[in-house]
PDB file of C-alpha atoms in Angstrom:
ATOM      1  CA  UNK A   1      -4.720   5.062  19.336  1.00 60.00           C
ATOM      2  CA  UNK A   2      -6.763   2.344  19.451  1.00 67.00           C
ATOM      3  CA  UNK A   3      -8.634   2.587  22.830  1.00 70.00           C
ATOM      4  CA  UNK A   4     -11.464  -0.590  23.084  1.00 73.00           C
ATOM      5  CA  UNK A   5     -13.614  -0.611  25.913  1.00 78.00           C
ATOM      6  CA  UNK A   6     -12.256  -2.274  28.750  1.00 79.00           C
ATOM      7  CA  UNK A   7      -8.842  -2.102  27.533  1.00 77.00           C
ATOM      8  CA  UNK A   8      -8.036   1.488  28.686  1.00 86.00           C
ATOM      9  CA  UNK A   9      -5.047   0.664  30.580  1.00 89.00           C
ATOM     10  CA  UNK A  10      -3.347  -1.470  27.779  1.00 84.00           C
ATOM     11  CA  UNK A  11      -4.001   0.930  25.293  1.00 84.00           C
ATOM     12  CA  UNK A  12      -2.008   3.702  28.297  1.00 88.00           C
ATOM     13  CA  UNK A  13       0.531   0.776  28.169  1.00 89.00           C
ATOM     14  CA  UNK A  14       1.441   0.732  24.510  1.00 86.00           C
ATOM     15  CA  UNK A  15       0.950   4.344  24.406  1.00 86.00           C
ATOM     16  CA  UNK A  16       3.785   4.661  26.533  1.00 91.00           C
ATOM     17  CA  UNK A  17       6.247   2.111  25.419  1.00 91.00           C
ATOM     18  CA  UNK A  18       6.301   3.690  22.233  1.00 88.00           C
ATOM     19  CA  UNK A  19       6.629   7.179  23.813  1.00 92.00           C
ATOM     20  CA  UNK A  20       9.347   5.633  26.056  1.00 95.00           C
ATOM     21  CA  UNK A  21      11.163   3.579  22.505  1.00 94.00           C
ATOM     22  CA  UNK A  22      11.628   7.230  21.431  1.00 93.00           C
ATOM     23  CA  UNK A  23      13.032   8.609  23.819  1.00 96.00           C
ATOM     24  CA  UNK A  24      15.321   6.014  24.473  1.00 97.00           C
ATOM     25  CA  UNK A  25      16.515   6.169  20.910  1.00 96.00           C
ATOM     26  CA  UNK A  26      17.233   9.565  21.284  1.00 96.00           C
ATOM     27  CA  UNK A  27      19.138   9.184  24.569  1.00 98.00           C
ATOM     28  CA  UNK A  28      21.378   6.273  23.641  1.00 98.00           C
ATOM     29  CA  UNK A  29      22.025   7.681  19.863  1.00 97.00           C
ATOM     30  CA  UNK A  30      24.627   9.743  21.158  1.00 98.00           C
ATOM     31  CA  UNK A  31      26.721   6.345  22.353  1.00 98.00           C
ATOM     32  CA  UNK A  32      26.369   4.655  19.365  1.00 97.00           C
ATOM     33  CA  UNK A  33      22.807   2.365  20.829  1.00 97.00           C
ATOM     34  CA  UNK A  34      20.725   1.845  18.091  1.00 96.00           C
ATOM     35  CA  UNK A  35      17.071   1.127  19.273  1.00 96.00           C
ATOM     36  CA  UNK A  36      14.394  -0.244  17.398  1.00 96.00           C
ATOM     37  CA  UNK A  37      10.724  -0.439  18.487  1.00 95.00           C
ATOM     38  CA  UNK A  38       8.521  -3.372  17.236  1.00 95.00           C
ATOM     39  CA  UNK A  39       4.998  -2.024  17.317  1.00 93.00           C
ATOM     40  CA  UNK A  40       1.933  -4.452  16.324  1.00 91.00           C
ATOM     41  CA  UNK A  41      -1.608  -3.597  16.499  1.00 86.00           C
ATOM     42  CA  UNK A  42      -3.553  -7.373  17.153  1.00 86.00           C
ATOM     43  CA  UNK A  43      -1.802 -10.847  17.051  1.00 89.00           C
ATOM     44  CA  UNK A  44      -3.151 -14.011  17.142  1.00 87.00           C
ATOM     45  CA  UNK A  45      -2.693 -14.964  20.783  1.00 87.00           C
ATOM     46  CA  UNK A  46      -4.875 -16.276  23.137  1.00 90.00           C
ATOM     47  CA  UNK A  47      -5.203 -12.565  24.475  1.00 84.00           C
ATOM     48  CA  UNK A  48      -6.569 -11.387  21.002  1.00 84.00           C
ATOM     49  CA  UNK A  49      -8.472 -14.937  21.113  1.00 85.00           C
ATOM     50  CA  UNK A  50     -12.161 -12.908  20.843  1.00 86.00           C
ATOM     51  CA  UNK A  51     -10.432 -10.164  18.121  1.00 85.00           C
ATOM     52  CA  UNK A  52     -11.747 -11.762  14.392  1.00 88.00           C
ATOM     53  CA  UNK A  53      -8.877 -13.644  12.657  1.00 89.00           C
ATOM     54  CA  UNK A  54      -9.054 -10.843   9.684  1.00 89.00           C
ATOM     55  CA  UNK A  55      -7.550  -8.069  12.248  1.00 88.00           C
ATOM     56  CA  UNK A  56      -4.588 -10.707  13.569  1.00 90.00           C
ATOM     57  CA  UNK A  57      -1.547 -10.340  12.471  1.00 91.00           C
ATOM     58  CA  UNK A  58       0.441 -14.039  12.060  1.00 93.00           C
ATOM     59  CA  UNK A  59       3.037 -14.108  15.536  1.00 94.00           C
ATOM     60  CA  UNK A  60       5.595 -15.946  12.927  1.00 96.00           C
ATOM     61  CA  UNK A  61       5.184 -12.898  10.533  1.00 96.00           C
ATOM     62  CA  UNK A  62       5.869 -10.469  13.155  1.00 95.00           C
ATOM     63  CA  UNK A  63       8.964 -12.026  14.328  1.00 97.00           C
ATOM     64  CA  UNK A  64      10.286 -12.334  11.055  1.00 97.00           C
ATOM     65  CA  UNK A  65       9.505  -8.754  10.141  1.00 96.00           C
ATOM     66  CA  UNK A  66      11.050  -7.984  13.491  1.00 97.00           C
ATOM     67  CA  UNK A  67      14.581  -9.417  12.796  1.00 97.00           C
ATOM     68  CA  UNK A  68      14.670  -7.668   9.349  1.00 97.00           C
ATOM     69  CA  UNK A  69      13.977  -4.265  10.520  1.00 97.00           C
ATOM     70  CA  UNK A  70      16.823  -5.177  13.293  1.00 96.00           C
ATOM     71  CA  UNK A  71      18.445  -5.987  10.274  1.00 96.00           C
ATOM     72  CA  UNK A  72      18.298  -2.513   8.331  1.00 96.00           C
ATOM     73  CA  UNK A  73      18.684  -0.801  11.420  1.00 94.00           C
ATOM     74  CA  UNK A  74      15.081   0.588  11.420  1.00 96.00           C
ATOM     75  CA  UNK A  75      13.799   2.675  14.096  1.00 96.00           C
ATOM     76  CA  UNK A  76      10.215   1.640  13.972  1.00 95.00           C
ATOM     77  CA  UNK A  77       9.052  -1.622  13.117  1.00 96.00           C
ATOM     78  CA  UNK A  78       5.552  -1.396  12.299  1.00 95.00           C
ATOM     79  CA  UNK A  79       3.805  -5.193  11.882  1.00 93.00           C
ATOM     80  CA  UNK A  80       0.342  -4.779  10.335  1.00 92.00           C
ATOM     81  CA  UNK A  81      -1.975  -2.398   8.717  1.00 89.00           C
ATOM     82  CA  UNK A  82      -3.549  -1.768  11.739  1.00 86.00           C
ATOM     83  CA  UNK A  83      -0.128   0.359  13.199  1.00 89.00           C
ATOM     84  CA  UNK A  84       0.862   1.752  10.066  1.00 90.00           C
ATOM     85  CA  UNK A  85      -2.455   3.468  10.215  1.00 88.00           C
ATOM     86  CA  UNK A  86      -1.913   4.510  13.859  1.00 84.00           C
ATOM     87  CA  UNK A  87       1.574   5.769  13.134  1.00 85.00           C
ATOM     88  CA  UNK A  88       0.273   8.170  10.064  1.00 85.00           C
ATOM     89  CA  UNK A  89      -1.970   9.740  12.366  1.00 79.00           C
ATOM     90  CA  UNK A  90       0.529  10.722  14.832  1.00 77.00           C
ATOM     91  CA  UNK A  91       2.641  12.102  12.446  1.00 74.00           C
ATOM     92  CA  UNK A  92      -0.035  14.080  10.651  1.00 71.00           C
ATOM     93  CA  UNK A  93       0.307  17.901  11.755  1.00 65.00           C
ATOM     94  CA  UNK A  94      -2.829  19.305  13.832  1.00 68.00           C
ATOM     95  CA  UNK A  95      -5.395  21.277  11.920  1.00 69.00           C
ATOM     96  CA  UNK A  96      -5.619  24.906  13.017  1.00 63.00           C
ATOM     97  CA  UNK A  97      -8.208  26.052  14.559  1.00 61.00           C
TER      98      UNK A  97
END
């Protein structure tokens, strides 16, 4: 995760929406609810106003990507590089020790 100084609790935040997206998707599944979790990194919003341009990703972009994943039925949406990279972490399995 990404965890900036100052941000702690935001970065908690999105920590658990995802965790809750999941879970959700594997509750409702069962009654036919399809849930799909849009998951951005940085947009370019006047809270991400001090974040450099080069590590926003475009609002219009995101909503567009948004409605196509709805679209295909996807389960994660992932917006920018930024995510993706986030997302193949958590997947990767733990090293032993």
């Amino acid at each position: 995760w990404l965890h900036p100084a100052g941000l702690g609790s935001y970065a908690a935040a999105k920590a658990a929406a995802w965790a809750l997206t999941d879970a959700a998707r594997e509750e409702l599944a069962p009654r036919g609810i399809a849930v799909s979790a849009l998951h951005v990194g940085y947009m370019d919003t006047d809270m991400a106003a001090t974040v450099p341009a080069d590590q926003k990703a475009d609002p219009a972009d995101v909503a567009a990507q948004a409605l196509r994943g709805i679209e295909k039925g996807l389960p994660e949406i992932l917006a920018d590089e930024t995510t993706r990279y986030i997302r193949q972490g958590l997947a990767a399995l733990p090293e032993a020790a």
